[in-house]
XYZ file of C-alpha atoms in Angstrom:
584
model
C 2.290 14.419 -41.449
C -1.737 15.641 -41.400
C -0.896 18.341 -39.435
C 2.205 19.224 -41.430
C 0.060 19.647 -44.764
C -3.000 21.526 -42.674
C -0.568 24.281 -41.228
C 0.787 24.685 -44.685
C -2.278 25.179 -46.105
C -3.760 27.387 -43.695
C -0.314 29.450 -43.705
C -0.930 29.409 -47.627
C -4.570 30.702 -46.993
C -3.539 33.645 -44.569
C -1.086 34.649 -47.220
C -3.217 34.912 -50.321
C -5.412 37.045 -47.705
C -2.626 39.136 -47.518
C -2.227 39.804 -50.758
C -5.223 40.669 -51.342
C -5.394 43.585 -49.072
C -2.497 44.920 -50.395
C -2.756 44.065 -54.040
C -4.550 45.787 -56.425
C -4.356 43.141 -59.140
C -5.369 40.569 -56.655
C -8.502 43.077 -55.455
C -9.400 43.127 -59.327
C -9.208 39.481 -59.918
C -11.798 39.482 -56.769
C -14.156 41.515 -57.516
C -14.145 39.447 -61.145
C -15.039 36.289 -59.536
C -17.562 38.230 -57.772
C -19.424 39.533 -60.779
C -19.298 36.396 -62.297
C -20.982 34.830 -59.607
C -23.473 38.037 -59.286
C -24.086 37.215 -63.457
C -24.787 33.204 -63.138
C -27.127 33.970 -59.890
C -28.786 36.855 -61.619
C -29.788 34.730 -64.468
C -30.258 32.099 -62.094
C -32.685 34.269 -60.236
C -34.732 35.631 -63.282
C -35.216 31.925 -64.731
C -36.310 30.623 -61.304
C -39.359 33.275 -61.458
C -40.333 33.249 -64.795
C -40.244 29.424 -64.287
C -43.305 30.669 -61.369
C -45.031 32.860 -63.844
C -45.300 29.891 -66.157
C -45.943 27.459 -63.838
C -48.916 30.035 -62.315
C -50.146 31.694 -65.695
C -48.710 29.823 -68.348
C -46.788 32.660 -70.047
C -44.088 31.043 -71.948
C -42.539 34.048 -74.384
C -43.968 36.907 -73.500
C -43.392 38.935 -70.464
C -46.288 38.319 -67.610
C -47.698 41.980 -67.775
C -47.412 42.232 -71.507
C -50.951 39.958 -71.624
C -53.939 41.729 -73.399
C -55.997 39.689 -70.888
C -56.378 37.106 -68.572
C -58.364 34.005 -70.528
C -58.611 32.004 -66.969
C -59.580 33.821 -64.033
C -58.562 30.869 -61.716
C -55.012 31.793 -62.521
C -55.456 34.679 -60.412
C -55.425 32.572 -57.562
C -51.363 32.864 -57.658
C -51.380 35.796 -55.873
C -53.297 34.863 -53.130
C -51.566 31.523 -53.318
C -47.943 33.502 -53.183
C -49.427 35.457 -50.326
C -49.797 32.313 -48.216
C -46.269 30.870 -49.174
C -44.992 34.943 -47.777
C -47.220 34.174 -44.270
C -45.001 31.030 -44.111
C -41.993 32.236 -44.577
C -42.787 34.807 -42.002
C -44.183 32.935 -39.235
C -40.490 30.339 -40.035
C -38.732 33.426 -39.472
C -40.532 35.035 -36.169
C -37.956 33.902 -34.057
C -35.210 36.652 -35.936
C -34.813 39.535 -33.614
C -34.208 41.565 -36.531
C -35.074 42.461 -40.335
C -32.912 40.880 -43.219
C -29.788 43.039 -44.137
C -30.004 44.324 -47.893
C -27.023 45.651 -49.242
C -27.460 49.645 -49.260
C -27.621 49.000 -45.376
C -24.847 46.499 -45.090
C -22.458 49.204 -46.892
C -24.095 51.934 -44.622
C -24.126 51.084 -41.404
C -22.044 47.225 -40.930
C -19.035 48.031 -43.040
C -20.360 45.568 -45.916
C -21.259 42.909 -44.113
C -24.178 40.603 -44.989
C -25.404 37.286 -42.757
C -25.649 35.161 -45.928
C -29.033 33.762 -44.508
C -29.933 37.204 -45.047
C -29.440 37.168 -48.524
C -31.283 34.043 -49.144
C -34.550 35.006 -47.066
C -34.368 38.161 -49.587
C -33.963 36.731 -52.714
C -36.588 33.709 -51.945
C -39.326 36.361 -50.854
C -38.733 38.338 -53.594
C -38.911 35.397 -56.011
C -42.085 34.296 -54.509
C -43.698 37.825 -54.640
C -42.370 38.122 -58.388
C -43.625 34.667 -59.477
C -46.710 34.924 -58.207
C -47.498 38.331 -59.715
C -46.715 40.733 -57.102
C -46.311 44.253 -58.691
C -42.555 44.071 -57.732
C -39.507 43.938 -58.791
C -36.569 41.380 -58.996
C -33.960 43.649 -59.426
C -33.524 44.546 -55.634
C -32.913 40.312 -55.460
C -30.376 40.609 -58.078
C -28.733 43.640 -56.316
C -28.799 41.358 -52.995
C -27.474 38.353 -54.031
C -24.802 39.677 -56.036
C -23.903 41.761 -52.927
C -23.846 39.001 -50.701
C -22.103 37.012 -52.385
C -19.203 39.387 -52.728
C -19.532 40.193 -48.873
C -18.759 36.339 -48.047
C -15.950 35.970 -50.134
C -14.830 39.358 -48.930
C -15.497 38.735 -44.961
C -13.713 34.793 -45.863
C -10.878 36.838 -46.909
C -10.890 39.077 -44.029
C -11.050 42.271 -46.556
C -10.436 45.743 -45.034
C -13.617 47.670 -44.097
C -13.432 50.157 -47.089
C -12.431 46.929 -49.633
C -15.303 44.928 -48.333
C -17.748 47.613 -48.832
C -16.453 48.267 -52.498
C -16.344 44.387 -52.856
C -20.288 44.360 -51.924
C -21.118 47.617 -54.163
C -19.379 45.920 -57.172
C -21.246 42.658 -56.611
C -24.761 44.497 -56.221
C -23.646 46.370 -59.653
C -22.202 43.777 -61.573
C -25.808 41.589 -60.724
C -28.052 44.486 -61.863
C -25.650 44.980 -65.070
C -26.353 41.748 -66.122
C -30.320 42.106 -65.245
C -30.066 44.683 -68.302
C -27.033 43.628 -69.792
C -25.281 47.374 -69.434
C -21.982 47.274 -67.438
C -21.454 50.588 -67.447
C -25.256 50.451 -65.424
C -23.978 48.198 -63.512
C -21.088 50.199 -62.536
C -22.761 53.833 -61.933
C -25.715 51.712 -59.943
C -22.830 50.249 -57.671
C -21.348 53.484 -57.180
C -24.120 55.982 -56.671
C -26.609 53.129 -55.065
C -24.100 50.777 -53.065
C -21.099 52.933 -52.271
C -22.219 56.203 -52.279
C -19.015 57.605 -54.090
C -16.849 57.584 -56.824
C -13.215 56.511 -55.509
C -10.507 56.319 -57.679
C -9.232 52.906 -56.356
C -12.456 51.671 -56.653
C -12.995 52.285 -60.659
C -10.857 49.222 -61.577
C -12.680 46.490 -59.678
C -16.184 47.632 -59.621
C -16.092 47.971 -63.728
C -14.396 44.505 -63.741
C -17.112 43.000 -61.972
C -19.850 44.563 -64.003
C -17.911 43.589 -67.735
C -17.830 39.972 -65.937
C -21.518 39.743 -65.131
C -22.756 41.283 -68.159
C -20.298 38.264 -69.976
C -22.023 35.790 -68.660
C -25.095 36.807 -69.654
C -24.270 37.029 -72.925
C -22.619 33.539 -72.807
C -26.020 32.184 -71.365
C -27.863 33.490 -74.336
C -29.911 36.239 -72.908
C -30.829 38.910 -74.880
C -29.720 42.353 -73.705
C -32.593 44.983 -73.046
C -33.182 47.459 -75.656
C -35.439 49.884 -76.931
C -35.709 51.491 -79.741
C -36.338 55.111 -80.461
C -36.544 57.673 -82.958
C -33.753 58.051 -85.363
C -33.322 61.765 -86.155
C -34.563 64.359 -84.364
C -33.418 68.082 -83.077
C -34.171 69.025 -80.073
C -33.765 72.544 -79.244
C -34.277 75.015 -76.105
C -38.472 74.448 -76.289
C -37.798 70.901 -75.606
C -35.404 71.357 -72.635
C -37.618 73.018 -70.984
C -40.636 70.482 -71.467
C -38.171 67.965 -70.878
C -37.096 70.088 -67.412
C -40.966 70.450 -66.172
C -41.492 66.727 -67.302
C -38.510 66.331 -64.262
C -40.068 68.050 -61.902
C -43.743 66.577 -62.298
C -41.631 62.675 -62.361
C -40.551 63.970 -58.912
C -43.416 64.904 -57.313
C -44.828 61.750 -58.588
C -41.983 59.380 -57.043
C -42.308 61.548 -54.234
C -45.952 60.811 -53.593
C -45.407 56.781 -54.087
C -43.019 56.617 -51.440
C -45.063 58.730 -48.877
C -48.463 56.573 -49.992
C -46.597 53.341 -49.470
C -45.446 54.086 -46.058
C -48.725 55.878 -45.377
C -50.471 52.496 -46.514
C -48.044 50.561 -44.965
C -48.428 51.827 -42.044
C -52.316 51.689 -41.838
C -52.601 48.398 -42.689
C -49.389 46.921 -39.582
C -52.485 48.650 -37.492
C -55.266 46.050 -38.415
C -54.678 43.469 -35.922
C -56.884 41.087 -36.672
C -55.425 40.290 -40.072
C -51.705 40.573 -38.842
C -49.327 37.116 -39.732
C -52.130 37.359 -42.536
C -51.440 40.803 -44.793
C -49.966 39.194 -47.685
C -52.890 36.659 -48.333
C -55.409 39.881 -47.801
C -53.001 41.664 -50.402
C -52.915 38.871 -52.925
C -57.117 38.984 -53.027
C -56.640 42.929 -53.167
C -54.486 42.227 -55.902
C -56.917 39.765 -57.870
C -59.743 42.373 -59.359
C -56.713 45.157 -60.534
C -54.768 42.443 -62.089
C -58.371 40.883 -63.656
C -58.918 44.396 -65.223
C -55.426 45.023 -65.983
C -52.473 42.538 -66.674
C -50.328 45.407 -66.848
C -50.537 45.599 -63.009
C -48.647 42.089 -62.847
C -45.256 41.933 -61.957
C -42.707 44.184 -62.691
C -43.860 46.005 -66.147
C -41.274 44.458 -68.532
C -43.794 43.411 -71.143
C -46.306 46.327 -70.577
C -43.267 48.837 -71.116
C -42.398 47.432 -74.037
C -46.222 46.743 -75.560
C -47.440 50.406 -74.792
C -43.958 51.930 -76.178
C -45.215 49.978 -79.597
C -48.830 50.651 -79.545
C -49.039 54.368 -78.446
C -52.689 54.173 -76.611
C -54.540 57.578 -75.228
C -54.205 59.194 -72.482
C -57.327 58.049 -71.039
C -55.589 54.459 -71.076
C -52.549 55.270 -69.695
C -53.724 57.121 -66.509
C -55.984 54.350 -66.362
C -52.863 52.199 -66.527
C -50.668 54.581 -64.346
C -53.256 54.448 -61.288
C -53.863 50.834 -61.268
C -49.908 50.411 -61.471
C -49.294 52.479 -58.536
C -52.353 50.510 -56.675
C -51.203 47.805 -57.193
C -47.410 48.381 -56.364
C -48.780 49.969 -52.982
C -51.182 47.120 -51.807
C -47.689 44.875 -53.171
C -45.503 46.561 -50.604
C -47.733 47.711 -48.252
C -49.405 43.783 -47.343
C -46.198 42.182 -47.581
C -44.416 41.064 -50.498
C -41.271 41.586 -51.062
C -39.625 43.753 -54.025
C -38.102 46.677 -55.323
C -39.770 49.708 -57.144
C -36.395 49.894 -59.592
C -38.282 48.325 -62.708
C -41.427 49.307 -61.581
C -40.721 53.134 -61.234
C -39.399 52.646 -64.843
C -42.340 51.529 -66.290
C -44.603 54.232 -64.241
C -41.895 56.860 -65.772
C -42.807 55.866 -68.883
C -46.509 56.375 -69.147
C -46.149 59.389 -67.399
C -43.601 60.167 -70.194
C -46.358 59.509 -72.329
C -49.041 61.520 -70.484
C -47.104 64.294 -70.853
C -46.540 64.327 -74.201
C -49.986 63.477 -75.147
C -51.258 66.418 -72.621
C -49.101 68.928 -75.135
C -50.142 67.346 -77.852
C -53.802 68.047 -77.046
C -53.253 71.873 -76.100
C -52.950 74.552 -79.265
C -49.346 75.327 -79.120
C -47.560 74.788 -82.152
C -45.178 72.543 -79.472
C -44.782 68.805 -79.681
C -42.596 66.451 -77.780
C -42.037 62.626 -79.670
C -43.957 60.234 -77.723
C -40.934 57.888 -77.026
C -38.620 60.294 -76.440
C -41.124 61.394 -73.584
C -41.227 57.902 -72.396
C -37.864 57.612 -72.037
C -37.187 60.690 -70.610
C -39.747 60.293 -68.022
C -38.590 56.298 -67.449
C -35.641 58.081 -66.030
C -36.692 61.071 -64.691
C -39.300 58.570 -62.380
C -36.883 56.197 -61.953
C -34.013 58.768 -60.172
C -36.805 60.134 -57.728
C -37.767 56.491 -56.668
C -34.125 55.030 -56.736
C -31.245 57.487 -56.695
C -28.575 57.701 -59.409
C -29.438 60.325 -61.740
C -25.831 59.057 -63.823
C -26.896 55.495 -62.973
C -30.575 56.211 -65.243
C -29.000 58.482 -67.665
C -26.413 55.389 -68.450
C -29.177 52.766 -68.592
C -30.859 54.718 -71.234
C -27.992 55.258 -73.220
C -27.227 51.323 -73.231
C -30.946 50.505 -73.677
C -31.545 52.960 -76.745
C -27.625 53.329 -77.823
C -29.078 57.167 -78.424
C -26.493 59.790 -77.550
C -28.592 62.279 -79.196
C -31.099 62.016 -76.605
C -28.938 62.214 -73.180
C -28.811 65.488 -73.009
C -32.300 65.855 -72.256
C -32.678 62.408 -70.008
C -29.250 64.113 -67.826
C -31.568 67.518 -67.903
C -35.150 65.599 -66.700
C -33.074 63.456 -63.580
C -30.617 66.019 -62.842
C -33.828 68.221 -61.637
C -35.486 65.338 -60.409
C -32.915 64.218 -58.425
C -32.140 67.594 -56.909
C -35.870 68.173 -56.285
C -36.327 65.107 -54.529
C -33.510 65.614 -52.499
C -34.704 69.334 -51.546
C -38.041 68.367 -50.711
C -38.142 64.483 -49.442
C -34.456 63.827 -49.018
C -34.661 59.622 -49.264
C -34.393 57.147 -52.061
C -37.255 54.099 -51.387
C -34.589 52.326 -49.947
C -33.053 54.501 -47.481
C -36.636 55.903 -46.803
C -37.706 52.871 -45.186
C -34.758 52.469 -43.195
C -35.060 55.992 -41.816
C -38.790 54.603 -40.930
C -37.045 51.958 -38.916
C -35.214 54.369 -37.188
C -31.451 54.003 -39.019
C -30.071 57.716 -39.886
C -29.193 57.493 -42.751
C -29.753 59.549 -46.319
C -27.651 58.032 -48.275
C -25.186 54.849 -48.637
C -22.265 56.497 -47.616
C -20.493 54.607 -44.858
C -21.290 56.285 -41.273
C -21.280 52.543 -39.793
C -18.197 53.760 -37.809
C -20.041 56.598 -36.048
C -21.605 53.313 -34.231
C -18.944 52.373 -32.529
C -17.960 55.830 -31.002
C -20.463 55.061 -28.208
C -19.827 56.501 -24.507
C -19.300 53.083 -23.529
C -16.218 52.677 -25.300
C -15.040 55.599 -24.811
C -15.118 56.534 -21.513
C -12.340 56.182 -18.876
C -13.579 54.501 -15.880
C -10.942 56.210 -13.348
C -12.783 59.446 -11.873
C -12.838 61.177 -8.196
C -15.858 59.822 -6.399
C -17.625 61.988 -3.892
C -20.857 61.525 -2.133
C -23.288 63.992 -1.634
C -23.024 63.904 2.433
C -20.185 65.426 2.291
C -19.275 69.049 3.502
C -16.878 71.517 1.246
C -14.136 70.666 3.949
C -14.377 66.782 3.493
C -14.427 67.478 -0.428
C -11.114 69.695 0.143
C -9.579 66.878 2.461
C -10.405 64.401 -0.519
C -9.694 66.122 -3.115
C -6.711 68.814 -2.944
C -6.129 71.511 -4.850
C -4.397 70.455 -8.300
C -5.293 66.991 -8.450
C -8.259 66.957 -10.000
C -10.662 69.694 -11.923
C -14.160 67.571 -11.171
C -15.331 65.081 -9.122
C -18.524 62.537 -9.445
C -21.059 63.247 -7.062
C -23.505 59.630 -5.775
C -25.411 59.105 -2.697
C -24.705 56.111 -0.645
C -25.565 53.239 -3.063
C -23.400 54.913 -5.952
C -26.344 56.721 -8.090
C -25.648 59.846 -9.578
C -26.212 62.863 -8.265
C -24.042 65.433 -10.182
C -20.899 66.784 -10.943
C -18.712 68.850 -8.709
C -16.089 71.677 -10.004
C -13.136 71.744 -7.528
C -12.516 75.514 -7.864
C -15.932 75.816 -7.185
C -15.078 73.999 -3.556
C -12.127 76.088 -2.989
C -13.640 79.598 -3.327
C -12.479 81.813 -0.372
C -16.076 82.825 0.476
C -17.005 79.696 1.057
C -17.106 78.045 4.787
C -15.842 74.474 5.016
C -18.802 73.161 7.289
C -21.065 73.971 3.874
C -22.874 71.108 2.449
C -21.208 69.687 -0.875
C -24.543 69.144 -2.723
C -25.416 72.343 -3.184
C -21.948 72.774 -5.322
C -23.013 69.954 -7.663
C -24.256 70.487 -11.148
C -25.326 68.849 -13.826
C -27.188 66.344 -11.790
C -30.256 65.864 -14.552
C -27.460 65.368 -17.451
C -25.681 62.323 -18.269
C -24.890 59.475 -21.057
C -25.426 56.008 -21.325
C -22.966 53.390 -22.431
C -25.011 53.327 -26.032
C -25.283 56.998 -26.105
C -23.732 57.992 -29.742
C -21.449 59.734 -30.509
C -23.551 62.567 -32.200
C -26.065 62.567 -29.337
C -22.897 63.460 -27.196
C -21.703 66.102 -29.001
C -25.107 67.709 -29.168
C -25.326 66.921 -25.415
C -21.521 68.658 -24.841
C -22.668 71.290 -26.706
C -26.382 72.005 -24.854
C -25.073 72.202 -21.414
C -21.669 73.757 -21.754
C -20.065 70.886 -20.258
C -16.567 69.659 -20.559
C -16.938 65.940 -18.751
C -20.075 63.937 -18.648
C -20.726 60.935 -16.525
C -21.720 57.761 -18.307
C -24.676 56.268 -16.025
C -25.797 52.321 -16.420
C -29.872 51.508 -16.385
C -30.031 51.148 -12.878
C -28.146 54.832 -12.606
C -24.766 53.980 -11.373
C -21.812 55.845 -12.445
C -19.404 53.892 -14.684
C -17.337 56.315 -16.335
C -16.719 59.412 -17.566
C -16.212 61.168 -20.744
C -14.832 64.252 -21.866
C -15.682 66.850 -24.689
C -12.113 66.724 -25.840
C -11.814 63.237 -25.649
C -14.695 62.685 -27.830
C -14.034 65.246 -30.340
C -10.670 63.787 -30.727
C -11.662 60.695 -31.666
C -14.585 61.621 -33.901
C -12.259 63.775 -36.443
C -9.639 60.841 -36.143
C -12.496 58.689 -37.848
C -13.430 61.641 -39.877
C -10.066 61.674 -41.005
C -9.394 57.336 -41.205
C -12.622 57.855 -43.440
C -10.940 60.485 -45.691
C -8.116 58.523 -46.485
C -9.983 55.278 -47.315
C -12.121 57.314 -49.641
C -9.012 58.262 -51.468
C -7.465 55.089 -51.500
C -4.868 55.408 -48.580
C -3.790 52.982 -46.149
């Protein structure tokens, strides 16, 4: 009788998983559950670190960074003391043979999928960094726990590639949506961030799971984030302008904070004798900026918000703007772990506000509104760093609830998106996975191009030769018609070229001639992981038609051909096609 009520409920089980690959409905009420899951563990998340900052610096109501000063120096000591916890955590995980998936990789390159130990070792680290003062964010926490979450319940389904990966994207939105509490955020952020496009079957369940998440956020209590701004004003062709150079100066900036990050980065993995030690060096680096200025702490939240009200100069905010981006560098670049979403925001706005003051102080009869510059330049900052020009122009909207002013935020990150693009070509994120050697610009799936390798593609029935042989052995082996090439080895089966059969039955040619000098191609071949890129390239280089596919030790163990492998990469061209439109 057990086993009677098991197979019913496992036959039960495979048929709701049915469903919901071929239900829309059903994919909807998903991707619901998901962002209500991405909501609770969002707010879950953000209480859980400001629980640290408390617990570290006593801040009870106001945001960390929004502190005129620290009263106890001692309190400091958190970021040293959250650099030790990091070292920790590291040396637990030194046995991994490879870095956490976050979710813009998961959707790019693994079809969606997420180790949920992965998610955890993010989401802790980047608590921890947070708490402890860190200048990072926790919105790339958010974005990976809500993403992971949707990727179990999608992979426990069994959810087509192309669901899963909208599944994950609509979990990552829905969790930053309720970070700001701005579906519609949420929903361009999953699209342009996660996904990488805007698919028609996808609409439905990724805006489900962002109007979930930002629900229960608003059933917890939490406050949404807005800001407010100027209630009349005309802006005119003058001001688009500004607001267009403003763009471009945003971009060079978030252009120069990735490079210095990596550049820092970089220097500092070479100082071996503090290595297993870089985030308690970078919590003492962090000690005297964050001493001089608590708006160096954390994210920005509270400094956004207290230099939007009290308008200091200039001198203050480049003060403020180089200290920021020190200490977001020495952050990243010693190992904590964070995102530059909120952070980039906050820099956008003080350069906003640099700008603006900068006309101000020149004689044209020209002004830009201070917090109109801020705002423009929070997104303008924000695109360069992250992506998403409609994803920033959005979040101001729901932030200010100012349409008057989107025209000239959708001027400032339309320019610096496309600048960035023409002249760096990453977002942060996909930056530092093109650093650890993934090609990829963008979160657009190419995970299939993986699997076209040589090694599953070749055909492992060729004509074997050896290289001892004369043209009339090669004619008695291989007769006319039968086959167009042959695989030369040597005795012990390495390669040693390829052999044309017409080339063997020219009538010039005397059958007592040695075969080797026929073979070509002997310095080309492909490997079992050879891509299937790589190939092409390598079909295309050396005019060949068939390739041999070699192991380490240089044995033949297949063969591939150019038509073969073009075949099959414009049948996933095409699978890809239809899944971006929504067909089976």
């Amino acid at each position: 009788m057990n086993y009677r009520w098991k197979s019913a409920l496992l036959t039960l089980i495979v048929r709701q998983r049915r469903s919901l690959r071929e239900s829309e409905a059903a994919f909807i009420v998903l991707a619901t559950i998901a962002g209500l899951a991405a909501g609770f563990l969002t707010n879950l998340q953000q209480f859980i670190a400001h629980s640290l900052q408390h617990l570290f610096y006593g801040v009870t109501i106001n945001r960390l960074s929004a502190l005129a000063s620290i009263h106890h120096p001692w309190r400091l000591l958190a970021l040293p003391t959250g650099g030790i916890v990091m070292v920790m955590i590291a040396r637990l995980l030194r046995g991994r043979k490879r870095p956490p998936i976050d979710v813009v990789e998961a959707n790019a390159l693994h079809g969606g999928r997420i180790p949920f130990v992965d998610n955890l070792v993010i989401c802790v680290q980047t608590i921890i960094s947070n708490g402890a003062g860190a200048s990072v964010g926790l919105e790339a926490a958010y974005a990976q726990m809500g993403g992971g979450i949707a990727s179990v319940l999608g992979q426990w389904m069994k959810l087509r590639r192309n669901d899963l990966r909208t599944l994950v994207g609509a979990g990552a939105g829905a969790a930053v949506g309720a970070a700001f509490g701005a579906p519609l955020t949420g929903a361009f952020y999953a699209f342009e961030i996660v996904i990488g496009n805007y698919t028609p079957a996808a609409i439905a369940p990724v805006v489900a799971a962002a109007l979930s998440a930002a629900f229960v956020t608003r059933e917890l209590g939490v406050e949404p984030y807005l800001i407010a701004t100027t209630a009349n004003r005309e802006l005119a062709l003058p001001d688009y302008l500004a607001y267009a150079g403003l763009g471009i100066v945003c971009a060079l900036i978030g252009v120069a904070i990735m490079r210095l990050v990596t550049a820092a980065e970089q220097h500092v993995q070479s100082w071996r004798r503090i290595t297993g030690w870089r985030p308690l060096v970078g919590g003492l680096l962090l000690m005297p900026i964050a001493w001089f200025s608590p708006q160096s702490l954390s994210a920005g939240h509270g400094a956004l918000h207290l230099d939007l009200l009290l308008r200091p100069p200039v001198a203050f905010l480049t003060a403020i703007l180089l200290l920021k981006i020190a200490a977001s560098v020495i952050s990243l670049s010693f190992g904590f772990r964070g995102g530059l979403f909120f952070a980039s925001l906050f820099l956008g706005s003080i350069v906003g506000q640099i700008f603006a003051g900068l006309i101000h102080a020149t004689p044209l009869a020209f002004t830009l509104d201070t917090g109109d510059a801020a705002l423009v330049g929070m997104a303008a900052l924000s695109v360069s760093i992250v992506g998403g020009p409609m994803t920033l122009a959005i979040l101001m909207l729901e932030t200010t609830h100012d349409f008057a002013l989107m025209g000239v935020v959708l001027t400032a990150a339309l320019i610096s998106s496309a600048f960035t693009r023409e002249t760096f070509g990453y977002s942060f994120s996909t930056w530092r996975m093109h650093l650890r050697g993934a090609s990829i610009r963008s979160p657009r799936d190419i995970g299939w191009t993986t699997s076209l390798t040589a090694g599953r593609m070749m055909r492992r029935d060729w004509v074997a030769v050896t290289e001892d042989m004369t043209v009339a052995d090669f004619r008695a082996r291989v007769p006319l018609g039968s086959a167009s090439k042959a695989i030369m080895t040597d005795a012990n089966g390495h390669y040693r070229g390829v052999v044309v059969t017409a080339s063997a039955y020219r009538p010039d040619l005397e059958g007592g001639a040695p075969l080797e000098d026929l073979a070509t191609l002997a310095d080309v071949a492909l490997n079992p992981a050879t891509g299937i890129n790589v190939m092409l390239q390598m079909f295309d280089t050396h005019a060949a038609d068939e390739l041999a596919v070699i192991d380490a030790e240089g044995k033949v163990v297949g063969v591939l051909t150019e038509k073969h492998a073009r075949r099959r990469y414009f049948e996933e061209i095409e699978a890809s096609q239809r899944a971006l439109f929504g067909e089976t």
